[in-house]
PDB file of C-alpha atoms in Angstrom:
ATOM      1  CA  MET E   1      92.146  80.450  78.345  1.00  0.00           C
ATOM      2  CA  ALA E   2      89.362  78.220  77.192  1.00  0.00           C
ATOM      3  CA  ALA E   3      86.697  79.107  74.715  1.00  0.00           C
ATOM      4  CA  ILE E   4      83.621  81.093  75.693  1.00  0.00           C
ATOM      5  CA  ASP E   5      80.705  78.707  76.045  1.00  0.00           C
ATOM      6  CA  ARG E   6      78.526  80.032  78.854  1.00  0.00           C
ATOM      7  CA  THR E   7      75.559  82.397  78.878  1.00  0.00           C
ATOM      8  CA  VAL E   8      76.027  85.734  80.646  1.00  0.00           C
ATOM      9  CA  LEU E   9      73.113  87.372  82.489  1.00  0.00           C
ATOM     10  CA  GLN E  10      73.308  91.006  83.604  1.00  0.00           C
ATOM     11  CA  PHE E  11      71.029  92.505  86.276  1.00  0.00           C
ATOM     12  CA  SER E  12      70.793  96.132  87.369  1.00  0.00           C
ATOM     13  CA  SER E  13      70.919  97.202  91.007  1.00  0.00           C
ATOM     14  CA  SER E  14      67.160  97.885  90.988  1.00  0.00           C
ATOM     15  CA  SER E  15      66.451  94.174  90.465  1.00  0.00           C
ATOM     16  CA  SER E  16      67.981  93.284  93.847  1.00  0.00           C
ATOM     17  CA  SER E  17      66.278  94.568  96.972  1.00  0.00           C
ATOM     18  CA  SER E  18      69.160  93.888  99.395  1.00  0.00           C
ATOM     19  CA  PRO E  19      72.693  93.910  97.932  1.00  0.00           C
ATOM     20  CA  THR E  20      75.191  92.162 100.176  1.00  0.00           C
ATOM     21  CA  PHE E  21      77.908  94.816  99.933  1.00  0.00           C
ATOM     22  CA  SER E  22      79.014  97.889  98.007  1.00  0.00           C
ATOM     23  CA  ALA E  23      82.181  99.321  96.446  1.00  0.00           C
ATOM     24  CA  LYS E  24      83.997 102.652  96.520  1.00  0.00           C
ATOM     25  CA  VAL E  25      86.341 103.717  93.722  1.00  0.00           C
ATOM     26  CA  HIS E  26      88.909 106.528  93.852  1.00  0.00           C
ATOM     27  CA  PRO E  27      89.343 109.012  90.953  1.00  0.00           C
ATOM     28  CA  LEU E  28      92.911 107.784  90.336  1.00  0.00           C
ATOM     29  CA  VAL E  29      91.537 104.419  89.238  1.00  0.00           C
ATOM     30  CA  ILE E  30      89.177 105.983  86.672  1.00  0.00           C
ATOM     31  CA  PHE E  31      91.929 108.207  85.246  1.00  0.00           C
ATOM     32  CA  ASN E  32      94.300 105.243  85.063  1.00  0.00           C
ATOM     33  CA  ILE E  33      91.725 103.175  83.161  1.00  0.00           C
ATOM     34  CA  CYS E  34      91.015 105.999  80.709  1.00  0.00           C
ATOM     35  CA  ASP E  35      94.755 106.582  80.171  1.00  0.00           C
ATOM     36  CA  CYS E  36      95.317 102.879  79.425  1.00  0.00           C
ATOM     37  CA  TYR E  37      92.368 102.923  77.024  1.00  0.00           C
ATOM     38  CA  VAL E  38      93.843 105.857  75.086  1.00  0.00           C
ATOM     39  CA  ARG E  39      97.213 104.056  74.862  1.00  0.00           C
ATOM     40  CA  ARG E  40      95.741 100.677  73.891  1.00  0.00           C
ATOM     41  CA  PRO E  41      96.948  98.837  70.748  1.00  0.00           C
ATOM     42  CA  ASP E  42      95.179  99.815  67.544  1.00  0.00           C
ATOM     43  CA  GLN E  43      93.532  96.421  67.105  1.00  0.00           C
ATOM     44  CA  ALA E  44      92.200  96.247  70.687  1.00  0.00           C
ATOM     45  CA  GLU E  45      88.536  97.148  71.132  1.00  0.00           C
ATOM     46  CA  ARG E  46      88.740  97.280  74.919  1.00  0.00           C
ATOM     47  CA  ILE E  47      91.200  96.916  77.765  1.00  0.00           C
ATOM     48  CA  ILE E  48      91.012  94.876  80.933  1.00  0.00           C
ATOM     49  CA  GLY E  49      93.049  95.037  84.103  1.00  0.00           C
ATOM     50  CA  THR E  50      93.355  94.263  87.795  1.00  0.00           C
ATOM     51  CA  LEU E  51      91.823  96.302  90.625  1.00  0.00           C
ATOM     52  CA  LEU E  52      93.764  96.749  93.867  1.00  0.00           C
ATOM     53  CA  GLY E  53      92.520  97.949  97.228  1.00  0.00           C
ATOM     54  CA  SER E  54      91.153  96.588 100.471  1.00  0.00           C
ATOM     55  CA  VAL E  55      87.949  95.543 102.186  1.00  0.00           C
ATOM     56  CA  LEU E  56      86.796  98.006 104.858  1.00  0.00           C
ATOM     57  CA  PRO E  57      85.438  96.796 108.236  1.00  0.00           C
ATOM     58  CA  ASP E  58      81.852  97.462 107.110  1.00  0.00           C
ATOM     59  CA  GLY E  59      82.330  95.175 104.087  1.00  0.00           C
ATOM     60  CA  THR E  60      82.737  97.957 101.508  1.00  0.00           C
ATOM     61  CA  VAL E  61      85.336  97.199  98.838  1.00  0.00           C
ATOM     62  CA  ASP E  62      87.712 100.194  98.615  1.00  0.00           C
ATOM     63  CA  ILE E  63      89.271 100.315  95.103  1.00  0.00           C
ATOM     64  CA  ARG E  64      92.387 102.508  95.233  1.00  0.00           C
ATOM     65  CA  ASN E  65      94.659 101.414  92.374  1.00  0.00           C
ATOM     66  CA  SER E  66      94.732  99.432  89.131  1.00  0.00           C
ATOM     67  CA  TYR E  67      96.925  98.261  86.281  1.00  0.00           C
ATOM     68  CA  ALA E  68      96.161  97.004  82.795  1.00  0.00           C
ATOM     69  CA  VAL E  69      96.769  93.385  81.791  1.00  0.00           C
ATOM     70  CA  PRO E  70      97.591  92.546  78.131  1.00  0.00           C
ATOM     71  CA  HIS E  71      95.083  90.204  76.558  1.00  0.00           C
ATOM     72  CA  ASN E  72      93.898  88.843  73.222  1.00  0.00           C
ATOM     73  CA  GLU E  73      90.193  88.553  72.617  1.00  0.00           C
ATOM     74  CA  SER E  74      88.203  87.066  69.757  1.00  0.00           C
ATOM     75  CA  VAL E  75      84.594  86.100  69.243  1.00  0.00           C
ATOM     76  CA  ASP E  76      84.907  82.799  71.126  1.00  0.00           C
ATOM     77  CA  GLN E  77      88.193  83.027  73.061  1.00  0.00           C
ATOM     78  CA  VAL E  78      89.982  85.228  75.616  1.00  0.00           C
ATOM     79  CA  ALA E  79      93.683  84.929  76.511  1.00  0.00           C
ATOM     80  CA  LEU E  80      95.298  86.809  79.432  1.00  0.00           C
ATOM     81  CA  ASP E  81      98.997  87.392  80.043  1.00  0.00           C
ATOM     82  CA  ILE E  82      98.967  85.771  83.479  1.00  0.00           C
ATOM     83  CA  GLU E  83     102.739  86.090  84.015  1.00  0.00           C
ATOM     84  CA  TYR E  84     102.575  89.861  83.401  1.00  0.00           C
ATOM     85  CA  HIS E  85      99.645  90.080  85.818  1.00  0.00           C
ATOM     86  CA  HIS E  86     101.569  88.351  88.608  1.00  0.00           C
ATOM     87  CA  ASN E  87     104.738  90.411  88.010  1.00  0.00           C
ATOM     88  CA  MET E  88     102.773  93.665  88.191  1.00  0.00           C
ATOM     89  CA  LEU E  89     101.059  92.495  91.362  1.00  0.00           C
ATOM     90  CA  LEU E  90     104.402  91.763  93.035  1.00  0.00           C
ATOM     91  CA  SER E  91     105.742  95.186  91.986  1.00  0.00           C
ATOM     92  CA  HIS E  92     102.703  97.012  93.382  1.00  0.00           C
ATOM     93  CA  GLN E  93     102.795  95.106  96.661  1.00  0.00           C
ATOM     94  CA  LYS E  94     106.434  96.076  97.198  1.00  0.00           C
ATOM     95  CA  VAL E  95     105.258  99.704  97.307  1.00  0.00           C
ATOM     96  CA  ASN E  96     101.840  99.168  98.937  1.00  0.00           C
ATOM     97  CA  PRO E  97     101.887  95.788 100.713  1.00  0.00           C
ATOM     98  CA  LYS E  98      98.414  96.362 102.194  1.00  0.00           C
ATOM     99  CA  GLU E  99      96.773  96.540  98.753  1.00  0.00           C
ATOM    100  CA  ILE E 100      95.360  93.237  97.550  1.00  0.00           C
ATOM    101  CA  ILE E 101      93.440  92.128  94.482  1.00  0.00           C
ATOM    102  CA  VAL E 102      89.779  93.083  94.864  1.00  0.00           C
ATOM    103  CA  GLY E 103      88.609  92.449  91.297  1.00  0.00           C
ATOM    104  CA  TRP E 104      89.106  93.459  87.692  1.00  0.00           C
ATOM    105  CA  TYR E 105      87.924  96.095  85.234  1.00  0.00           C
ATOM    106  CA  SER E 106      87.065  96.392  81.570  1.00  0.00           C
ATOM    107  CA  THR E 107      86.107  99.235  79.298  1.00  0.00           C
ATOM    108  CA  GLY E 108      82.781  99.205  77.520  1.00  0.00           C
ATOM    109  CA  LEU E 109      79.127  99.306  78.512  1.00  0.00           C
ATOM    110  CA  GLY E 110      78.153  96.407  80.764  1.00  0.00           C
ATOM    111  CA  VAL E 111      79.360  92.808  80.660  1.00  0.00           C
ATOM    112  CA  THR E 112      80.089  90.744  77.547  1.00  0.00           C
ATOM    113  CA  GLY E 113      80.413  87.087  76.659  1.00  0.00           C
ATOM    114  CA  GLY E 114      84.080  86.970  77.652  1.00  0.00           C
ATOM    115  CA  SER E 115      83.427  88.543  81.062  1.00  0.00           C
ATOM    116  CA  ALA E 116      82.400  85.216  82.624  1.00  0.00           C
ATOM    117  CA  LEU E 117      85.689  83.564  81.641  1.00  0.00           C
ATOM    118  CA  ILE E 118      87.830  86.457  82.889  1.00  0.00           C
ATOM    119  CA  HIS E 119      85.809  86.643  86.093  1.00  0.00           C
ATOM    120  CA  GLU E 120      86.402  82.942  86.651  1.00  0.00           C
ATOM    121  CA  PHE E 121      90.162  83.536  86.503  1.00  0.00           C
ATOM    122  CA  TYR E 122      89.986  86.379  89.067  1.00  0.00           C
ATOM    123  CA  SER E 123      87.762  84.221  91.274  1.00  0.00           C
ATOM    124  CA  ARG E 124      90.795  81.969  91.684  1.00  0.00           C
ATOM    125  CA  GLU E 125      92.884  84.987  92.705  1.00  0.00           C
ATOM    126  CA  VAL E 126      90.415  86.376  95.298  1.00  0.00           C
ATOM    127  CA  SER E 127      87.040  85.307  96.626  1.00  0.00           C
ATOM    128  CA  ASN E 128      84.023  87.187  95.236  1.00  0.00           C
ATOM    129  CA  PRO E 129      85.900  89.705  93.018  1.00  0.00           C
ATOM    130  CA  ILE E 130      84.392  93.003  91.841  1.00  0.00           C
ATOM    131  CA  HIS E 131      83.926  93.606  88.123  1.00  0.00           C
ATOM    132  CA  LEU E 132      84.149  97.320  87.281  1.00  0.00           C
ATOM    133  CA  THR E 133      83.020  98.580  83.857  1.00  0.00           C
ATOM    134  CA  VAL E 134      83.878 102.020  82.450  1.00  0.00           C
ATOM    135  CA  ASP E 135      82.050 103.154  79.318  1.00  0.00           C
ATOM    136  CA  THR E 136      84.844 105.024  77.526  1.00  0.00           C
ATOM    137  CA  GLY E 137      82.694 105.217  74.389  1.00  0.00           C
ATOM    138  CA  PHE E 138      80.147 107.521  76.091  1.00  0.00           C
ATOM    139  CA  THR E 139      77.252 105.450  74.735  1.00  0.00           C
ATOM    140  CA  PHE E 140      74.612 107.523  76.519  1.00  0.00           C
ATOM    141  CA  GLY E 141      76.490 110.811  76.381  1.00  0.00           C
ATOM    142  CA  GLU E 142      78.468 110.177  79.574  1.00  0.00           C
ATOM    143  CA  GLY E 143      81.063 107.788  80.917  1.00  0.00           C
ATOM    144  CA  THR E 144      78.890 105.238  82.733  1.00  0.00           C
ATOM    145  CA  ILE E 145      80.710 103.462  85.566  1.00  0.00           C
ATOM    146  CA  LYS E 146      79.210 100.364  87.192  1.00  0.00           C
ATOM    147  CA  ALA E 147      80.313  97.547  89.488  1.00  0.00           C
ATOM    148  CA  TYR E 148      79.139  93.937  89.472  1.00  0.00           C
ATOM    149  CA  VAL E 149      79.550  90.692  91.362  1.00  0.00           C
ATOM    150  CA  SER E 150      78.978  87.304  89.751  1.00  0.00           C
ATOM    151  CA  ASN E 151      77.280  84.061  90.711  1.00  0.00           C
ATOM    152  CA  ASN E 152      77.133  80.826  88.734  1.00  0.00           C
ATOM    153  CA  LEU E 153      73.694  79.474  87.881  1.00  0.00           C
ATOM    154  CA  SER E 154      73.698  75.686  87.877  1.00  0.00           C
ATOM    155  CA  LEU E 155      71.266  72.967  86.877  1.00  0.00           C
ATOM    156  CA  GLY E 156      72.322  69.912  88.806  1.00  0.00           C
ATOM    157  CA  ASP E 157      76.058  69.513  88.289  1.00  0.00           C
ATOM    158  CA  ARG E 158      76.063  71.624  85.129  1.00  0.00           C
ATOM    159  CA  GLN E 159      76.798  75.370  85.122  1.00  0.00           C
ATOM    160  CA  ILE E 160      74.464  76.964  82.615  1.00  0.00           C
ATOM    161  CA  ALA E 161      75.067  80.702  83.041  1.00  0.00           C
ATOM    162  CA  ALA E 162      76.982  83.412  84.887  1.00  0.00           C
ATOM    163  CA  GLN E 163      74.792  86.000  86.625  1.00  0.00           C
ATOM    164  CA  PHE E 164      76.322  89.477  87.015  1.00  0.00           C
ATOM    165  CA  GLN E 165      74.493  91.508  89.662  1.00  0.00           C
ATOM    166  CA  GLU E 166      75.093  95.267  89.844  1.00  0.00           C
ATOM    167  CA  ILE E 167      76.063  96.586  93.285  1.00  0.00           C
ATOM    168  CA  PRO E 168      76.085 100.150  94.705  1.00  0.00           C
ATOM    169  CA  LEU E 169      79.185 102.105  93.671  1.00  0.00           C
ATOM    170  CA  ASP E 170      80.419 105.234  95.466  1.00  0.00           C
ATOM    171  CA  LEU E 171      82.248 107.722  93.212  1.00  0.00           C
ATOM    172  CA  ARG E 172      82.592 110.552  95.698  1.00  0.00           C
ATOM    173  CA  MET E 173      85.974 112.173  96.325  1.00  0.00           C
ATOM    174  CA  ILE E 174      87.571 114.336  98.975  1.00  0.00           C
ATOM    175  CA  GLU E 175      88.287 118.001  98.286  1.00  0.00           C
ATOM    176  CA  ALA E 176      92.003 117.448  97.600  1.00  0.00           C
ATOM    177  CA  GLU E 177      91.127 114.845  94.954  1.00  0.00           C
ATOM    178  CA  ARG E 178      88.439 117.097  93.470  1.00  0.00           C
ATOM    179  CA  ILE E 179      90.991 119.866  92.799  1.00  0.00           C
ATOM    180  CA  GLY E 180      93.173 117.462  90.817  1.00  0.00           C
ATOM    181  CA  PHE E 181      90.110 115.995  89.118  1.00  0.00           C
ATOM    182  CA  ASP E 182      88.917 119.423  87.954  1.00  0.00           C
ATOM    183  CA  THR E 183      92.410 120.152  86.585  1.00  0.00           C
ATOM    184  CA  LEU E 184      92.844 116.845  84.743  1.00  0.00           C
ATOM    185  CA  LYS E 185      89.346 116.683  83.260  1.00  0.00           C
ATOM    186  CA  ALA E 186      89.863 119.975  81.382  1.00  0.00           C
ATOM    187  CA  THR E 187      90.639 119.539  77.676  1.00  0.00           C
ATOM    188  CA  THR E 188      93.452 122.102  77.804  1.00  0.00           C
ATOM    189  CA  VAL E 189      95.463 123.237  80.832  1.00  0.00           C
ATOM    190  CA  ASP E 190      97.905 126.139  80.520  1.00  0.00           C
ATOM    191  CA  LYS E 191      99.681 125.308  83.768  1.00  0.00           C
ATOM    192  CA  ILE E 192      99.168 123.422  86.991  1.00  0.00           C
ATOM    193  CA  PRO E 193      97.676 125.818  89.567  1.00  0.00           C
ATOM    194  CA  SER E 194      99.895 126.917  92.436  1.00  0.00           C
ATOM    195  CA  ASP E 195      98.977 126.377  96.081  1.00  0.00           C
ATOM    196  CA  LEU E 196      97.516 129.880  96.336  1.00  0.00           C
ATOM    197  CA  GLU E 197      95.488 129.440  93.145  1.00  0.00           C
ATOM    198  CA  GLY E 198      94.253 126.084  94.379  1.00  0.00           C
ATOM    199  CA  MET E 199      93.227 127.642  97.697  1.00  0.00           C
ATOM    200  CA  GLU E 200      91.433 130.449  95.850  1.00  0.00           C
ATOM    201  CA  ALA E 201      89.507 127.949  93.723  1.00  0.00           C
ATOM    202  CA  SER E 202      88.601 125.969  96.853  1.00  0.00           C
ATOM    203  CA  MET E 203      87.333 129.094  98.609  1.00  0.00           C
ATOM    204  CA  GLU E 204      85.224 130.066  95.597  1.00  0.00           C
ATOM    205  CA  HIS E 205      83.744 126.564  95.519  1.00  0.00           C
ATOM    206  CA  LEU E 206      83.089 126.730  99.283  1.00  0.00           C
ATOM    207  CA  LEU E 207      81.334 130.107  98.967  1.00  0.00           C
ATOM    208  CA  ALA E 208      79.138 128.727  96.179  1.00  0.00           C
ATOM    209  CA  LEU E 209      78.169 125.761  98.382  1.00  0.00           C
ATOM    210  CA  ILE E 210      77.383 128.103 101.303  1.00  0.00           C
ATOM    211  CA  ASP E 211      75.154 130.216  99.021  1.00  0.00           C
ATOM    212  CA  ASP E 212      73.318 127.066  97.912  1.00  0.00           C
ATOM    213  CA  MET E 213      72.861 126.053 101.552  1.00  0.00           C
ATOM    214  CA  TYR E 214      71.504 129.506 102.477  1.00  0.00           C
ATOM    215  CA  LYS E 215      69.082 129.359  99.571  1.00  0.00           C
ATOM    216  CA  TYR E 216      67.874 125.883 100.556  1.00  0.00           C
ATOM    217  CA  VAL E 217      67.344 126.884 104.205  1.00  0.00           C
ATOM    218  CA  ASP E 218      65.442 130.038 103.168  1.00  0.00           C
ATOM    219  CA  ASP E 219      63.248 128.012 100.799  1.00  0.00           C
ATOM    220  CA  VAL E 220      62.444 125.533 103.578  1.00  0.00           C
ATOM    221  CA  VAL E 221      61.634 128.309 106.071  1.00  0.00           C
ATOM    222  CA  GLU E 222      59.405 130.102 103.550  1.00  0.00           C
ATOM    223  CA  GLY E 223      57.649 126.846 102.662  1.00  0.00           C
ATOM    224  CA  ARG E 224      58.776 126.763  99.031  1.00  0.00           C
ATOM    225  CA  VAL E 225      60.629 123.453  99.474  1.00  0.00           C
ATOM    226  CA  ALA E 226      59.626 120.432 101.538  1.00  0.00           C
ATOM    227  CA  PRO E 227      62.062 119.863 104.455  1.00  0.00           C
ATOM    228  CA  ASP E 228      64.423 116.884 104.300  1.00  0.00           C
ATOM    229  CA  ASN E 229      65.617 115.577 107.682  1.00  0.00           C
ATOM    230  CA  LYS E 230      68.693 113.935 106.154  1.00  0.00           C
ATOM    231  CA  ILE E 231      69.870 117.205 104.571  1.00  0.00           C
ATOM    232  CA  GLY E 232      69.125 119.018 107.824  1.00  0.00           C
ATOM    233  CA  ARG E 233      71.361 116.616 109.753  1.00  0.00           C
ATOM    234  CA  PHE E 234      74.161 117.093 107.205  1.00  0.00           C
ATOM    235  CA  ILE E 235      73.928 120.888 107.602  1.00  0.00           C
ATOM    236  CA  SER E 236      73.877 120.572 111.397  1.00  0.00           C
ATOM    237  CA  ASP E 237      76.965 118.341 111.400  1.00  0.00           C
ATOM    238  CA  ALA E 238      78.802 120.722 109.041  1.00  0.00           C
ATOM    239  CA  VAL E 239      78.018 123.769 111.191  1.00  0.00           C
ATOM    240  CA  GLY E 240      78.859 121.889 114.391  1.00  0.00           C
ATOM    241  CA  SER E 241      82.289 120.879 113.052  1.00  0.00           C
ATOM    242  CA  LEU E 242      83.399 124.499 112.573  1.00  0.00           C
ATOM    243  CA  PRO E 243      85.905 125.721 115.185  1.00  0.00           C
ATOM    244  CA  LYS E 244      84.589 128.470 117.461  1.00  0.00           C
ATOM    245  CA  LEU E 245      87.169 131.165 116.691  1.00  0.00           C
ATOM    246  CA  PRO E 246      86.671 134.938 116.762  1.00  0.00           C
ATOM    247  CA  PRO E 247      87.193 136.631 113.358  1.00  0.00           C
ATOM    248  CA  SER E 248      90.425 138.287 114.533  1.00  0.00           C
ATOM    249  CA  ALA E 249      91.964 134.942 115.566  1.00  0.00           C
ATOM    250  CA  PHE E 250      90.900 133.326 112.285  1.00  0.00           C
ATOM    251  CA  ASP E 251      92.428 136.180 110.245  1.00  0.00           C
ATOM    252  CA  LYS E 252      95.688 135.891 112.217  1.00  0.00           C
ATOM    253  CA  LEU E 253      95.771 132.117 111.620  1.00  0.00           C
ATOM    254  CA  VAL E 254      95.305 132.543 107.856  1.00  0.00           C
ATOM    255  CA  ASN E 255      97.819 135.394 107.584  1.00  0.00           C
ATOM    256  CA  ASP E 256     100.473 133.487 109.554  1.00  0.00           C
ATOM    257  CA  SER E 257     100.034 130.451 107.309  1.00  0.00           C
ATOM    258  CA  LEU E 258     100.221 132.656 104.214  1.00  0.00           C
ATOM    259  CA  GLN E 259     103.420 134.323 105.426  1.00  0.00           C
ATOM    260  CA  ASP E 260     105.012 130.943 106.101  1.00  0.00           C
ATOM    261  CA  HIS E 261     104.106 129.837 102.593  1.00  0.00           C
ATOM    262  CA  LEU E 262     105.568 133.003 101.036  1.00  0.00           C
ATOM    263  CA  LEU E 263     108.752 132.531 103.077  1.00  0.00           C
ATOM    264  CA  LEU E 264     109.167 129.012 101.706  1.00  0.00           C
ATOM    265  CA  LEU E 265     108.698 130.318  98.161  1.00  0.00           C
ATOM    266  CA  TYR E 266     111.336 132.990  98.788  1.00  0.00           C
ATOM    267  CA  LEU E 267     113.832 130.483 100.217  1.00  0.00           C
ATOM    268  CA  SER E 268     113.297 128.076  97.322  1.00  0.00           C
ATOM    269  CA  SER E 269     113.864 130.924  94.856  1.00  0.00           C
ATOM    270  CA  ILE E 270     117.146 131.860  96.600  1.00  0.00           C
ATOM    271  CA  THR E 271     118.252 128.215  96.513  1.00  0.00           C
ATOM    272  CA  ARG E 272     117.577 127.947  92.772  1.00  0.00           C
ATOM    273  CA  THR E 273     119.507 131.161  92.155  1.00  0.00           C
ATOM    274  CA  GLN E 274     122.461 129.936  94.217  1.00  0.00           C
ATOM    275  CA  LEU E 275     122.565 126.615  92.360  1.00  0.00           C
ATOM    276  CA  SER E 276     122.429 128.409  89.026  1.00  0.00           C
ATOM    277  CA  LEU E 277     125.318 130.716  89.994  1.00  0.00           C
ATOM    278  CA  ALA E 278     127.379 127.782  91.258  1.00  0.00           C
ATOM    279  CA  GLU E 279     126.825 125.940  87.976  1.00  0.00           C
ATOM    280  CA  LYS E 280     127.901 128.976  85.926  1.00  0.00           C
ATOM    281  CA  LEU E 281     131.019 129.515  88.072  1.00  0.00           C
ATOM    282  CA  ASN E 282     131.929 125.847  87.774  1.00  0.00           C
ATOM    283  CA  THR E 283     131.542 126.007  83.974  1.00  0.00           C
ATOM    284  CA  ALA E 284     133.687 129.194  83.799  1.00  0.00           C
ATOM    285  CA  ALA E 285     136.402 127.599  85.948  1.00  0.00           C
ATOM    286  CA  GLN E 286     136.596 124.549  83.693  1.00  0.00           C
ATOM    287  CA  ILE E 287     136.941 126.758  80.595  1.00  0.00           C
ATOM    288  CA  LEU E 288     139.754 128.834  82.167  1.00  0.00           C
TER     289      LEU E 288
END
C-alpha cells in the first residue's frame, strides 16, 4: 500500500445529531478479535481484520463474524496481505454464503493515521464499510468498543482529510449468548457447565431480574422513583408474552422435559460403556 499522507479526523457520536445508520455486533466477533490480539506476533502493536455479516432491512449493519488479516505497519506505511484476505473470504463464504464484507476492525483506542489508507482499501471491497475499534489495552479501565464510518473531505479536486464519524453500536446479546459470554469472560473455568447447571444459572439470573422489576414497580407506586413510560411498555410486553398456563401444567411441562433430558444422558452413558467394552474385547481377541 502507499504511504500515509492524509489527515485523519475523528468525531464522536454526540457531534452528529442524525446518524444515517447503526451497527450491531455479536459477542463472537469481540472474542475472536481478542483471541487474535493475544496470538499476534511479538512485534505487532495491533491487529486488523475483516468484518463479515449482512445489512438488515432497516439499514442496521449486523456484524456476525470476523477474521484477522496479516499486515505490516510502520510510521508512514501500511501493507496488507490482500491474497490472504481474499482466500479467507472465499473459505468463509463456502460455509456461510449469505455473509458479506461489511467493514474492518482494528485494536486500539480510536482511529490512527493508517486507518484512512486501510479504510480506502475496504471501500473498494464494499460501499460505506464499518470501522470497528476494540481497545484491548483497557486505556480507561475497560475495553472500549466503537464503530465508525468515513467520508473524504475535499478542497476542489484535492482530498485533504478523512473524517471518521462514530455511529451507534449495539452490543446486546441473547440469553444463550450471555451464558457462553459469562463462562468465557471468567479468568479461570474448572469445567464447562452442563445443561442443567446452565438452566440453573439462567433461572437465578431470571429471578434476580424479576426482583429488580418488582422493586422498580414498588418504587414507582410509592412515588420514590419517577415513572418511565418506555420501561413500563417493556414490562407490559414481557408480562403479556408469558403463556397463560396453570401452575400444575407448567410443573408437568418442566418435569417431562427434565425426564427426557435425563433419559438421553442415561442412553449416552450406556452407549459409551458399550463402545468401551467392545474396544476391550477387540483388543483381547487380537492378543489371543
